[in-house]
C-alpha positions as a Python dict, from the first residue, in 0.01 Angstrom:
ca = {
    (1, 'M'): (0, 0, 0),
    (2, 'S'): (-190, -302, -111),
    (3, 'Q'): (-17, -633, -167),
    (4, 'T'): (-80, -606, -542),
    (5, 'L'): (76, -262, -570),
    (6, 'R'): (382, -372, -366),
    (7, 'S'): (444, -666, -600),
    (8, 'Q'): (419, -446, -907),
    (9, 'F'): (663, -196, -753),
    (10, 'Y'): (929, -465, -689),
    (11, 'L'): (884, -600, -1040),
    (12, 'L'): (943, -251, -1185),
    (13, 'I'): (1263, -198, -980),
    (14, 'T'): (1401, -537, -1087),
    (15, 'S'): (1334, -463, -1453),
    (16, 'L'): (1514, -127, -1430),
    (17, 'I'): (1821, -291, -1272),
    (18, 'L'): (1839, -551, -1549),
    (19, 'I'): (1808, -284, -1819),
    (20, 'L'): (2084, -69, -1665),
    (21, 'S'): (2323, -364, -1618),
    (22, 'S'): (2282, -470, -1981),
    (23, 'C'): (2407, -125, -2094),
    (24, 'A'): (2735, -133, -1885),
    (25, 'R'): (3092, -207, -2035),
    (26, 'P'): (3190, -579, -2039),
    (27, 'Q'): (3431, -679, -1752),
    (28, 'A'): (3689, -961, -1724),
    (29, 'T'): (3575, -1268, -1550),
    (30, 'A'): (3618, -1244, -1177),
    (31, 'G'): (3991, -1332, -1085),
    (32, 'M'): (4125, -1286, -1445),
    (33, 'I'): (4330, -1003, -1601),
    (34, 'Q'): (4412, -904, -1958),
    (35, 'V'): (4774, -869, -2083),
    (36, 'L'): (4913, -737, -2414),
    (37, 'I'): (5211, -922, -2570),
    (38, 'H'): (5422, -749, -2839),
    (39, 'V'): (5595, -1022, -3039),
    (40, 'D'): (5712, -1066, -3400),
    (41, 'D'): (5566, -731, -3518),
    (42, 'S'): (5220, -811, -3379),
    (43, 'V'): (5022, -761, -3059),
    (44, 'E'): (4840, -1044, -2885),
    (45, 'T'): (4589, -1013, -2603),
    (46, 'V'): (4582, -1292, -2350),
    (47, 'E'): (4372, -1344, -2040),
    (48, 'V'): (4549, -1491, -1740),
    (49, 'P'): (4467, -1537, -1372),
    (50, 'S'): (4537, -1247, -1142),
    (51, 'G'): (4887, -1281, -992),
    (52, 'A'): (5027, -1462, -1297),
    (53, 'S'): (5391, -1403, -1400),
    (54, 'V'): (5524, -1291, -1737),
    (55, 'Q'): (5639, -1645, -1816),
    (56, 'Q'): (5291, -1784, -1740),
    (57, 'A'): (5137, -1527, -1973),
    (58, 'L'): (5377, -1628, -2252),
    (59, 'D'): (5296, -1993, -2195),
    (60, 'S'): (4923, -1918, -2215),
    (61, 'A'): (4974, -1731, -2543),
    (62, 'G'): (5190, -2011, -2687),
    (63, 'V'): (5486, -1780, -2737),
    (64, 'I'): (5813, -1979, -2770),
    (65, 'L'): (6135, -1802, -2673),
    (66, 'G'): (6473, -1863, -2831),
    (67, 'S'): (6776, -1918, -2605),
    (68, 'L'): (6899, -1565, -2673),
    (69, 'D'): (6564, -1380, -2685),
    (70, 'R'): (6508, -1104, -2431),
    (71, 'V'): (6182, -1038, -2240),
    (72, 'N'): (6079, -709, -2082),
    (73, 'P'): (5979, -718, -1803),
    (74, 'P'): (6167, -1032, -1687),
    (75, 'G'): (5984, -1364, -1681),
    (76, 'Y'): (5945, -1374, -1303),
    (77, 'T'): (5757, -1037, -1289),
    (78, 'V'): (5399, -1053, -1150),
    (79, 'L'): (5153, -890, -1392),
    (80, 'S'): (4871, -647, -1333),
    (81, 'D'): (4564, -591, -1547),
    (82, 'G'): (4651, -417, -1875),
    (83, 'A'): (5027, -487, -1848),
    (84, 'E'): (5234, -507, -2168),
    (85, 'I'): (5510, -757, -2246),
    (86, 'D'): (5780, -693, -2509),
    (87, 'I'): (5957, -987, -2678),
    (88, 'I'): (6289, -892, -2844),
    (89, 'R'): (6413, -1159, -3081),
    (90, 'V'): (6794, -1210, -3086),
    (91, 'L'): (6947, -1407, -3373),
    (92, 'E'): (7293, -1570, -3370),
    (93, 'S'): (7510, -1652, -3669),
    (94, 'F'): (7874, -1743, -3736),
    (95, 'E'): (8113, -1631, -4008),
    (96, 'I'): (8461, -1762, -4092),
    (97, 'E'): (8718, -1503, -4190),
    (98, 'E'): (9061, -1580, -4337),
    (99, 'I'): (9343, -1358, -4214),
    (100, 'I'): (9693, -1339, -4360),
    (101, 'I'): (9968, -1375, -4097),
    (102, 'P'): (10269, -1169, -4208),
    (103, 'F'): (10605, -1344, -4180),
    (104, 'D'): (10875, -1213, -3949),
    (105, 'R'): (11211, -1093, -4068),
    (106, 'Q'): (11520, -1226, -3894),
    (107, 'T'): (11886, -1148, -3945),
    (108, 'V'): (12185, -1375, -3895),
    (109, 'R'): (12525, -1215, -3854),
    (110, 'N'): (12787, -1402, -4057),
    (111, 'E'): (13152, -1319, -4040),
    (112, 'A'): (13219, -1526, -4350),
    (113, 'L'): (13064, -1242, -4555),
    (114, 'P'): (13221, -899, -4598),
    (115, 'E'): (13077, -633, -4372),
    (116, 'G'): (12756, -484, -4514),
    (117, 'E'): (12694, -764, -4765),
    (118, 'T'): (12361, -947, -4734),
    (119, 'R'): (12228, -1276, -4860),
    (120, 'L'): (11879, -1424, -4844),
    (121, 'L'): (11918, -1740, -4640),
    (122, 'Q'): (11548, -1834, -4628),
    (123, 'P'): (11259, -1664, -4812),
    (124, 'G'): (10966, -1562, -4598),
    (125, 'Q'): (10618, -1702, -4644),
    (126, 'N'): (10295, -1561, -4504),
    (127, 'G'): (10078, -1780, -4290),
    (128, 'L'): (9700, -1822, -4295),
    (129, 'Q'): (9464, -1801, -4000),
    (130, 'E'): (9092, -1882, -3985),
    (131, 'I'): (8890, -1678, -3737),
    (132, 'T'): (8534, -1782, -3649),
    (133, 'V'): (8324, -1474, -3563),
    (134, 'R'): (7999, -1485, -3360),
    (135, 'I'): (7740, -1228, -3474),
    (136, 'L'): (7433, -1123, -3271),
    (137, 'I'): (7139, -947, -3442),
    (138, 'E'): (6868, -778, -3234),
    (139, 'A'): (6556, -639, -3401),
    (140, 'D'): (6727, -671, -3740),
    (141, 'V'): (7023, -465, -3614),
    (142, 'E'): (7373, -616, -3562),
    (143, 'I'): (7470, -549, -3201),
    (144, 'S'): (7775, -770, -3152),
    (145, 'R'): (8060, -923, -3351),
    (146, 'A'): (8329, -1115, -3160),
    (147, 'P'): (8590, -1383, -3247),
    (148, 'V'): (8528, -1716, -3074),
    (149, 'K'): (8784, -1947, -3239),
    (150, 'N'): (9126, -1907, -3402),
    (151, 'V'): (9287, -2178, -3611),
    (152, 'I'): (9625, -2141, -3782),
    (153, 'I'): (9597, -2320, -4115),
    (154, 'I'): (9947, -2238, -4239),
    (155, 'E'): (10233, -2137, -4008),
    (156, 'P'): (10429, -1835, -4130),
    (157, 'V'): (10790, -1899, -4233),
    (158, 'P'): (11032, -1624, -4125),
    (159, 'E'): (11254, -1453, -4376),
    (160, 'I'): (11617, -1499, -4274),
    (161, 'I'): (11875, -1259, -4411),
    (162, 'M'): (12244, -1318, -4357),
    (163, 'I'): (12436, -998, -4288),
    (164, 'G'): (12811, -992, -4332),
    (165, 'T'): (13020, -879, -4036),
    (166, 'Q'): (13358, -1000, -4155),
    (167, 'S'): (13625, -838, -3944),
    (168, 'T'): (13956, -711, -4068),
    (169, 'H'): (14152, -948, -3843),
    (170, 'S'): (14410, -1154, -4024),
    (171, 'P'): (14310, -1520, -4053),
    (172, 'I'): (14504, -1772, -3847),
    (173, 'S'): (14537, -2147, -3889),
    (174, 'I'): (14295, -2365, -3694),
    (175, 'D'): (14370, -2730, -3626),
    (176, 'G'): (14073, -2962, -3596),
    (177, 'S'): (13718, -2827, -3572),
    (178, 'L'): (13626, -2528, -3359),
    (179, 'V'): (13250, -2497, -3309),
    (180, 'F'): (13073, -2209, -3139),
    (181, 'I'): (12721, -2075, -3085),
    (182, 'T'): (12646, -1713, -3160),
    (183, 'S'): (12302, -1549, -3169),
    (184, 'G'): (12142, -1892, -3126),
    (185, 'N'): (12314, -2039, -3435),
    (186, 'L'): (12591, -2299, -3459),
    (187, 'W'): (12907, -2241, -3664),
    (188, 'V'): (13225, -2437, -3729),
    (189, 'I'): (13572, -2308, -3816),
    (190, 'E'): (13812, -2544, -3991),
    (191, 'S'): (14159, -2498, -4147),
    (192, 'N'): (14176, -2122, -4082),
    (193, 'S'): (13974, -1859, -3900),
    (194, 'G'): (13856, -1706, -4227),
    (195, 'S'): (13688, -2033, -4329),
    (196, 'R'): (13370, -2090, -4134),
    (197, 'R'): (13037, -2242, -4222),
    (198, 'P'): (12699, -2270, -4050),
    (199, 'L'): (12591, -2604, -3905),
    (200, 'V'): (12255, -2500, -3752),
    (201, 'V'): (12085, -2165, -3823),
    (202, 'T'): (11754, -2208, -3641),
    (203, 'G'): (11835, -1920, -3405),
    (204, 'D'): (11712, -2112, -3097),
    (205, 'L'): (12023, -2281, -2955),
    (206, 'D'): (12039, -2180, -2588),
    (207, 'G'): (12411, -2243, -2531),
    (208, 'R'): (12374, -2474, -2231),
    (209, 'I'): (12530, -2774, -2407),
    (210, 'L'): (12779, -2793, -2695),
    (211, 'K'): (12992, -3106, -2742),
    (212, 'I'): (13169, -3255, -3045),
    (213, 'S'): (13159, -3636, -3053),
    (214, 'P'): (13486, -3828, -2994),
    (215, 'D'): (13489, -3942, -3358),
    (216, 'G'): (13432, -3588, -3486),
    (217, 'Q'): (13119, -3688, -3681),
    (218, 'W'): (12849, -3530, -3464),
    (219, 'V'): (12780, -3231, -3245),
    (220, 'L'): (12549, -3230, -2943),
    (221, 'F'): (12354, -2918, -2839),
    (222, 'T'): (12035, -2791, -2676),
    (223, 'R'): (11756, -2589, -2836),
    (224, 'E'): (11480, -2384, -2680),
    (225, 'T'): (11127, -2531, -2699),
    (226, 'P'): (10884, -2238, -2673),
    (227, 'E'): (10605, -2436, -2839),
    (228, 'E'): (10611, -2700, -2563),
    (229, 'D'): (10454, -2629, -2226),
    (230, 'D'): (10658, -2693, -1910),
    (231, 'T'): (10982, -2755, -2098),
    (232, 'I'): (11304, -2555, -2096),
    (233, 'N'): (11490, -2702, -2390),
    (234, 'G'): (11551, -3017, -2593),
    (235, 'L'): (11865, -3220, -2669),
    (236, 'W'): (11961, -3248, -3036),
    (237, 'V'): (12237, -3390, -3257),
    (238, 'A'): (12360, -3260, -3593),
    (239, 'S'): (12608, -3404, -3839),
    (240, 'M'): (12948, -3237, -3865),
    (241, 'V'): (13022, -3386, -4207),
    (242, 'D'): (12691, -3410, -4396),
    (243, 'S'): (12504, -3083, -4440),
    (244, 'E'): (12207, -3269, -4591),
    (245, 'F'): (12160, -3493, -4286),
    (246, 'E'): (11853, -3388, -4090),
    (247, 'M'): (11903, -3290, -3726),
    (248, 'I'): (11813, -3558, -3472),
    (249, 'D'): (11576, -3479, -3187),
    (250, 'L'): (11677, -3722, -2911),
    (251, 'G'): (11341, -3668, -2739),
    (252, 'V'): (11519, -3556, -2420),
    (253, 'R'): (11396, -3240, -2247),
    (254, 'N'): (11508, -3002, -1971),
    (255, 'I'): (11887, -3029, -1980),
    (256, 'I'): (12050, -2768, -1756),
    (257, 'H'): (12398, -2878, -1647),
    (258, 'F'): (12509, -3197, -1815),
    (259, 'A'): (12497, -3381, -2145),
    (260, 'D'): (12804, -3536, -2310),
    (261, 'W'): (12918, -3818, -2534),
    (262, 'V'): (13031, -4150, -2394),
    (263, 'P'): (13406, -4152, -2478),
    (264, 'Q'): (13406, -4419, -2747),
    (265, 'K'): (13432, -4449, -3126),
    (266, 'P'): (13215, -4461, -3327),
    (267, 'S'): (13005, -4220, -3123),
    (268, 'F'): (12633, -4290, -3100),
    (269, 'T'): (12566, -4277, -2723),
    (270, 'V'): (12501, -3971, -2508),
    (271, 'T'): (12478, -3936, -2130),
    (272, 'Y'): (12268, -3665, -1968),
    (273, 'S'): (12099, -3544, -1650),
    (274, 'T'): (11751, -3390, -1644),
    (275, 'S'): (11549, -3135, -1449),
    (276, 'E'): (11185, -3041, -1412),
    (277, 'S'): (11057, -2702, -1520),
    (278, 'S'): (10950, -2484, -1228),
    (279, 'L'): (10776, -2148, -1192),
    (280, 'A'): (10996, -2073, -893),
    (281, 'S'): (11345, -1930, -938),
    (282, 'P'): (11584, -2039, -1091),
    (283, 'G'): (11326, -2196, -1324),
    (284, 'W'): (11398, -2565, -1267),
    (285, 'Q'): (11417, -2840, -1006),
    (286, 'A'): (11704, -3079, -1077),
    (287, 'N'): (11646, -3454, -1083),
    (288, 'N'): (12017, -3531, -1025),
    (289, 'D'): (11971, -3843, -1235),
    (290, 'L'): (12201, -3991, -1500),
    (291, 'K'): (12078, -4155, -1818),
    (292, 'T'): (12212, -4270, -2153),
    (293, 'I'): (12050, -4268, -2494),
    (294, 'T'): (12174, -4417, -2820),
    (295, 'F'): (12076, -4322, -3174),
    (296, 'T'): (12124, -4509, -3500),
    (297, 'G'): (12321, -4397, -3803),
    (298, 'S'): (11990, -4326, -3975),
    (299, 'G'): (11894, -4080, -3700),
    (300, 'R'): (11649, -4283, -3489),
    (301, 'A'): (11677, -4237, -3112),
    (302, 'L'): (11642, -4554, -2905),
    (303, 'R'): (11494, -4592, -2558),
    (304, 'P'): (11694, -4423, -2277),
    (305, 'R'): (11862, -4628, -2004),
    (306, 'T'): (11888, -4511, -1643),
    (307, 'I'): (12222, -4529, -1461),
    (308, 'I'): (12141, -4316, -1155),
    (309, 'E'): (11779, -4274, -1051),
    (310, 'A'): (11639, -3932, -967),
    (311, 'N'): (11744, -3829, -615),
    (312, 'A'): (11755, -3534, -374),
    (313, 'G'): (12114, -3449, -466),
    (314, 'G'): (12230, -3349, -118),
    (315, 'Q'): (12244, -2987, -4),
    (316, 'Y'): (12137, -2746, -277),
    (317, 'G'): (12019, -3049, -470),
    (318, 'W'): (11752, -2841, -643),
    (319, 'W'): (12033, -2672, -838),
    (320, 'G'): (12168, -2995, -984),
    (321, 'T'): (12457, -3237, -1024),
    (322, 'N'): (12726, -3222, -1289),
    (323, 'Y'): (12904, -3526, -1433),
    (324, 'V'): (13248, -3537, -1595),
    (325, 'W'): (13382, -3815, -1817),
    (326, 'G'): (13743, -3922, -1816),
    (327, 'Y'): (13909, -4022, -2143),
    (328, 'D'): (13755, -4367, -2170),
    (329, 'S'): (13412, -4514, -2099),
    (330, 'D'): (13518, -4652, -1759),
    (331, 'H'): (13586, -4329, -1571),
    (332, 'L'): (13302, -4095, -1477),
    (333, 'A'): (13297, -3846, -1189),
    (334, 'Y'): (13016, -3650, -1031),
    (335, 'V'): (13029, -3312, -858),
    (336, 'R'): (12763, -3117, -673),
    (337, 'A'): (12740, -2841, -414),
    (338, 'D'): (12831, -3060, -115),
    (339, 'S'): (13056, -3337, -251),
    (340, 'Y'): (13235, -3494, -544),
    (341, 'G'): (13321, -3853, -627),
    (342, 'L'): (13293, -4134, -879),
    (343, 'V'): (13008, -4307, -1057),
    (344, 'D'): (13022, -4685, -1026),
    (345, 'L'): (12899, -4784, -1372),
    (346, 'E'): (12863, -5150, -1273),
    (347, 'K'): (12659, -5101, -956),
    (348, 'N'): (12490, -4782, -1080),
    (349, 'E'): (12571, -4586, -766),
    (350, 'L'): (12770, -4282, -652),
    (351, 'I'): (13093, -4321, -452),
    (352, 'T'): (13179, -4009, -253),
    (353, 'L'): (13547, -3913, -250),
    (354, 'Q'): (13520, -3589, -54),
    (355, 'E'): (13260, -3382, 125),
    (356, 'I'): (13260, -3012, 34),
    (357, 'I'): (13176, -2712, 249),
    (358, 'P'): (12883, -2570, 48),
    (359, 'F'): (12927, -2204, -35),
    (360, 'Q'): (12654, -1981, 106),
    (361, 'T'): (12539, -1788, -201),
    (362, 'L'): (12249, -1603, -35),
    (363, 'G'): (12072, -1624, -372),
    (364, 'D'): (11873, -1850, -601),
    (365, 'W'): (12182, -2032, -727),
    (366, 'A'): (12434, -2281, -593),
    (367, 'W'): (12810, -2300, -638),
    (368, 'V'): (12925, -2630, -788),
    (369, 'P'): (13305, -2672, -812),
    (370, 'G'): (13478, -2696, -1146),
    (371, 'L'): (13628, -3044, -1194),
    (372, 'V'): (13824, -3219, -1468),
    (373, 'W'): (14010, -3549, -1513),
    (374, 'G'): (14381, -3561, -1577),
    (375, 'R'): (14496, -3730, -1897),
    (376, 'D'): (14603, -4043, -1708),
    (377, 'N'): (14249, -4099, -1573),
    (378, 'Q'): (14410, -4125, -1229),
    (379, 'T'): (14407, -3760, -1127),
    (380, 'I'): (14121, -3521, -1064),
    (381, 'F'): (14170, -3143, -1065),
    (382, 'F'): (13902, -2949, -881),
    (383, 'V'): (13825, -2615, -718),
    (384, 'A'): (13830, -2656, -340),
    (385, 'H'): (13640, -2434, -96),
    (386, 'D'): (13899, -2368, 175),
    (387, 'E'): (13882, -2266, 541),
    (388, 'P'): (13782, -1908, 632),
    (389, 'I'): (14054, -1649, 688),
    (390, 'G'): (13859, -1429, 928),
    (391, 'L'): (13556, -1446, 1152),
    (392, 'E'): (13320, -1555, 874),
    (393, 'S'): (13150, -1895, 884),
    (394, 'P'): (13304, -2184, 686),
    (395, 'Q'): (13013, -2159, 439),
    (396, 'A'): (13095, -1792, 373),
    (397, 'S'): (13470, -1839, 331),
    (398, 'P'): (13598, -1644, 25),
    (399, 'V'): (13898, -1875, -26),
    (400, 'F'): (13905, -2111, -324),
    (401, 'N'): (14207, -2312, -440),
    (402, 'I'): (14280, -2556, -720),
    (403, 'E'): (14373, -2899, -586),
    (404, 'A'): (14471, -3229, -745),
    (405, 'R'): (14370, -3569, -610),
    (406, 'T'): (14526, -3899, -718),
    (407, 'M'): (14299, -4202, -721),
    (408, 'G'): (14545, -4463, -594),
    (409, 'S'): (14674, -4290, -283),
    (410, 'N'): (14394, -4037, -235),
    (411, 'L'): (14671, -3779, -200),
    (412, 'K'): (14555, -3418, -232),
    (413, 'L'): (14786, -3134, -333),
    (414, 'T'): (14710, -2763, -358),
    (415, 'L'): (14840, -2647, -697),
    (416, 'A'): (14716, -2287, -709),
    (417, 'E'): (14594, -2079, -416),
    (418, 'R'): (14314, -1820, -409),
    (419, 'T'): (14206, -1872, -768),
    (420, 'G'): (13843, -1774, -717),
    (421, 'M'): (13528, -1983, -718),
    (422, 'F'): (13485, -1984, -1098),
    (423, 'A'): (13832, -2116, -1187),
    (424, 'Y'): (13697, -2400, -1410),
    (425, 'P'): (14022, -2596, -1469),
    (426, 'T'): (14071, -2776, -1803),
    (427, 'V'): (14358, -2994, -1928),
    (428, 'S'): (14541, -2997, -2260),
    (429, 'E'): (14609, -3292, -2484),
    (430, 'I'): (14915, -3501, -2396),
    (431, 'L'): (15230, -3314, -2494),
    (432, 'S'): (15531, -3473, -2655),
    (433, 'S'): (15796, -3566, -2399),
    (434, 'H'): (16140, -3724, -2391),
    (435, 'T'): (16038, -3938, -2092),
    (436, 'A'): (15775, -4205, -2036),
    (437, 'E'): (15591, -3973, -1800),
    (438, 'I'): (15262, -3831, -1927),
    (439, 'S'): (15294, -3457, -1973),
    (440, 'Y'): (15014, -3202, -2013),
    (441, 'R'): (14911, -2857, -1898),
    (442, 'V'): (14626, -2727, -1685),
    (443, 'A'): (14451, -2401, -1771),
    (444, 'F'): (14213, -2219, -1538),
    (445, 'L'): (14053, -1881, -1476),
    (446, 'Q'): (14223, -1670, -1211),
    (447, 'A'): (14011, -1410, -1029),
    (448, 'I'): (14163, -1062, -1044),
    (449, 'T'): (14024, -997, -694),
    (450, 'P'): (14036, -1352, -555),
    (451, 'L'): (13871, -1278, -218),
    (452, 'E'): (13575, -1123, -400),
    (453, 'S'): (13565, -1383, -674),
    (454, 'Q'): (13187, -1399, -698),
    (455, 'E'): (13183, -1050, -852),
    (456, 'S'): (13538, -1044, -991),
    (457, 'T'): (13649, -1064, -1351),
    (458, 'Y'): (13913, -1323, -1440),
    (459, 'R'): (14216, -1389, -1657),
    (460, 'I'): (14356, -1709, -1806),
    (461, 'A'): (14633, -1889, -1621),
    (462, 'V'): (14832, -2196, -1730),
    (463, 'M'): (15050, -2434, -1529),
    (464, 'D'): (15205, -2777, -1564),
    (465, 'R'): (15006, -3066, -1424),
    (466, 'D'): (15207, -3054, -1097),
    (467, 'G'): (15142, -2682, -1046),
    (468, 'S'): (15482, -2566, -1169),
    (469, 'N'): (15549, -2301, -1434),
    (470, 'L'): (15239, -2099, -1345),
    (471, 'R'): (15183, -1813, -1590),
    (472, 'Y'): (14906, -1560, -1651),
    (473, 'L'): (14826, -1531, -2021),
    (474, 'F'): (14527, -1319, -2106),
    (475, 'P'): (14405, -1050, -2096),
    (476, 'P'): (14722, -850, -2039),
    (477, 'S'): (14765, -678, -1705),
    (478, 'G'): (14568, -354, -1698),
    (479, 'D'): (14309, -464, -1954),
    (480, 'P'): (13953, -545, -1846),
    (481, 'G'): (13917, -903, -1726),
    (482, 'L'): (13690, -1164, -1879),
    (483, 'E'): (13358, -1282, -1741),
    (484, 'P'): (13381, -1642, -1615),
    (485, 'S'): (13159, -1898, -1784),
    (486, 'L'): (13150, -2267, -1854),
    (487, 'P'): (13322, -2458, -2003),
    (488, 'G'): (13614, -2233, -1907),
    (489, 'P'): (13930, -2230, -2122),
    (490, 'V'): (13899, -2470, -2418),
    (491, 'W'): (14221, -2630, -2541),
    (492, 'S'): (14313, -2678, -2905),
    (493, 'P'): (14379, -3036, -3024),
    (494, 'G'): (14751, -2958, -3038),
    (495, 'G'): (14763, -2822, -2683),
    (496, 'D'): (14933, -2497, -2790),
    (497, 'R'): (14630, -2266, -2801),
    (498, 'I'): (14327, -2186, -2592),
    (499, 'A'): (13984, -2063, -2702),
    (500, 'V'): (13798, -1830, -2470),
    (501, 'I'): (13504, -1589, -2479),
    (502, 'Y'): (13615, -1231, -2413),
    (503, 'R'): (13368, -941, -2420),
    (504, 'G'): (13116, -1161, -2598),
    (505, 'D'): (13352, -1264, -2880),
    (506, 'L'): (13559, -1571, -2954),
    (507, 'W'): (13934, -1532, -2903),
    (508, 'I'): (14231, -1764, -2959),
    (509, 'I'): (14522, -1734, -2716),
    (510, 'D'): (14873, -1860, -2790),
    (511, 'V'): (14988, -2051, -2482),
    (512, 'D'): (15359, -1978, -2531),
    (513, 'T'): (15335, -1603, -2595),
    (514, 'G'): (14997, -1507, -2444),
    (515, 'T'): (14908, -1327, -2768),
    (516, 'G'): (14534, -1312, -2834),
    (517, 'Q'): (14356, -1308, -3170),
    (518, 'Q'): (13991, -1207, -3196),
    (519, 'L'): (13788, -1433, -3428),
    (520, 'T'): (13436, -1289, -3406),
    (521, 'A'): (13304, -936, -3381),
    (522, 'D'): (12932, -960, -3312),
    (523, 'G'): (12959, -982, -2933),
    (524, 'Q'): (12708, -1270, -2924),
    (525, 'T'): (12925, -1579, -2870),
    (526, 'Q'): (12775, -1807, -2603),
    (527, 'I'): (12982, -2128, -2586),
    (528, 'M'): (13243, -2322, -2785),
    (529, 'D'): (13411, -2662, -2820),
    (530, 'W'): (13728, -2772, -2998),
    (531, 'A'): (13815, -3121, -3115),
    (532, 'P'): (14052, -3292, -3363),
}
């Protein structure tokens, strides 16, 4: 083939190739791929480099995602040519709903009303709650509705209805003021047992403390504090004579064993010992401290003053220390699981009079002896843990006696043997006497099975201050015994009667005859006090 023909042949082949290539389908640029994006009811085509991720494709298309929007496939997915991306818009909104909080209905049993009669003590009032609801909408369809915030605008007020439970017992005369807590409410009986009136009807008195002031104007008590975190209760004062006087919150919290008035008139100063709330049993850790707080006649609590700093409290110190006033502001004793003694109010220190063999309880509680001052402020009556009678250890000895100790000579006398661990002695007012000698009686609880006194029921016993004329008063022999509880037998101002809790009700016992009269019938009495 000639050179001319060969050149023409190559020119023809080249022309055919160009013609055929111009008729082929267009292709993406080398190294690029095409992706379809479905967003906001439209479809966008975007060209991205091969190996690009979903997020890179969205960035190239200028698609902006909201914080809640969803992408399918996920943003880290590597794309292939022709892949499709779906954008699902998610909208968020908030609504505020108002919800009515129904009030609770509470009942207060009142023995001043005939049985079956009711009275509205406090009308109920509904509360109001605002609930903020978060709503999620996906593709114009609501997919979620959930509350995210609750605010109580108005607290509900409970309806309190007083229900009469007046018993058929004949009324008896009552000297002084007899106060008692039942069903978390505080009542006072004056003149006769049929005349009683409420002092505090909040329903939250816990019964740990109840003390009438020496001048008879005030009453000291503890209330539960469920609205406060890490607190057990609070210490409060109410007027005994002015029903319009607002209760006084002393600002003191976590009182377990001790709070009482300083023995002086007029009465505006309280002593107390505190604890710390604990998740471990028994629910507190005692500080074993001693403080005083004074309030004004207008109801303002002043700053507390510390007498005894917080301390370990000896063996079983976690349980706590009790303190007992004499009959003036100079005599104060302490008692705990391993010792008892005096409080030096000038040096602010404890003076130990006697070490005690701690009782081994094998539980989450500690035995602290009952202790009380004699009326002369020179004698202390206490429950002594005696030596074992068998092969048991001294700590496990079941023997408990009532002893008396005189301050001057430190002489100790056993007045009543094998009384039981929960004897809780108390002394009467000074009795009239034909001699210059101070005369009074001592009441205590006697265990029916004294060598098993931890589980035993008890009965009331009375003796003269020297241990003579010991008699068992109540309940009568053969009747079920009473459950021991602080403060033990409570003497009347005249020293001729004793108040006690029996089967959950308040009873009055005549000291001379042993006759008992039931005063309440609701079975909810927790604690009482009796003062002139």
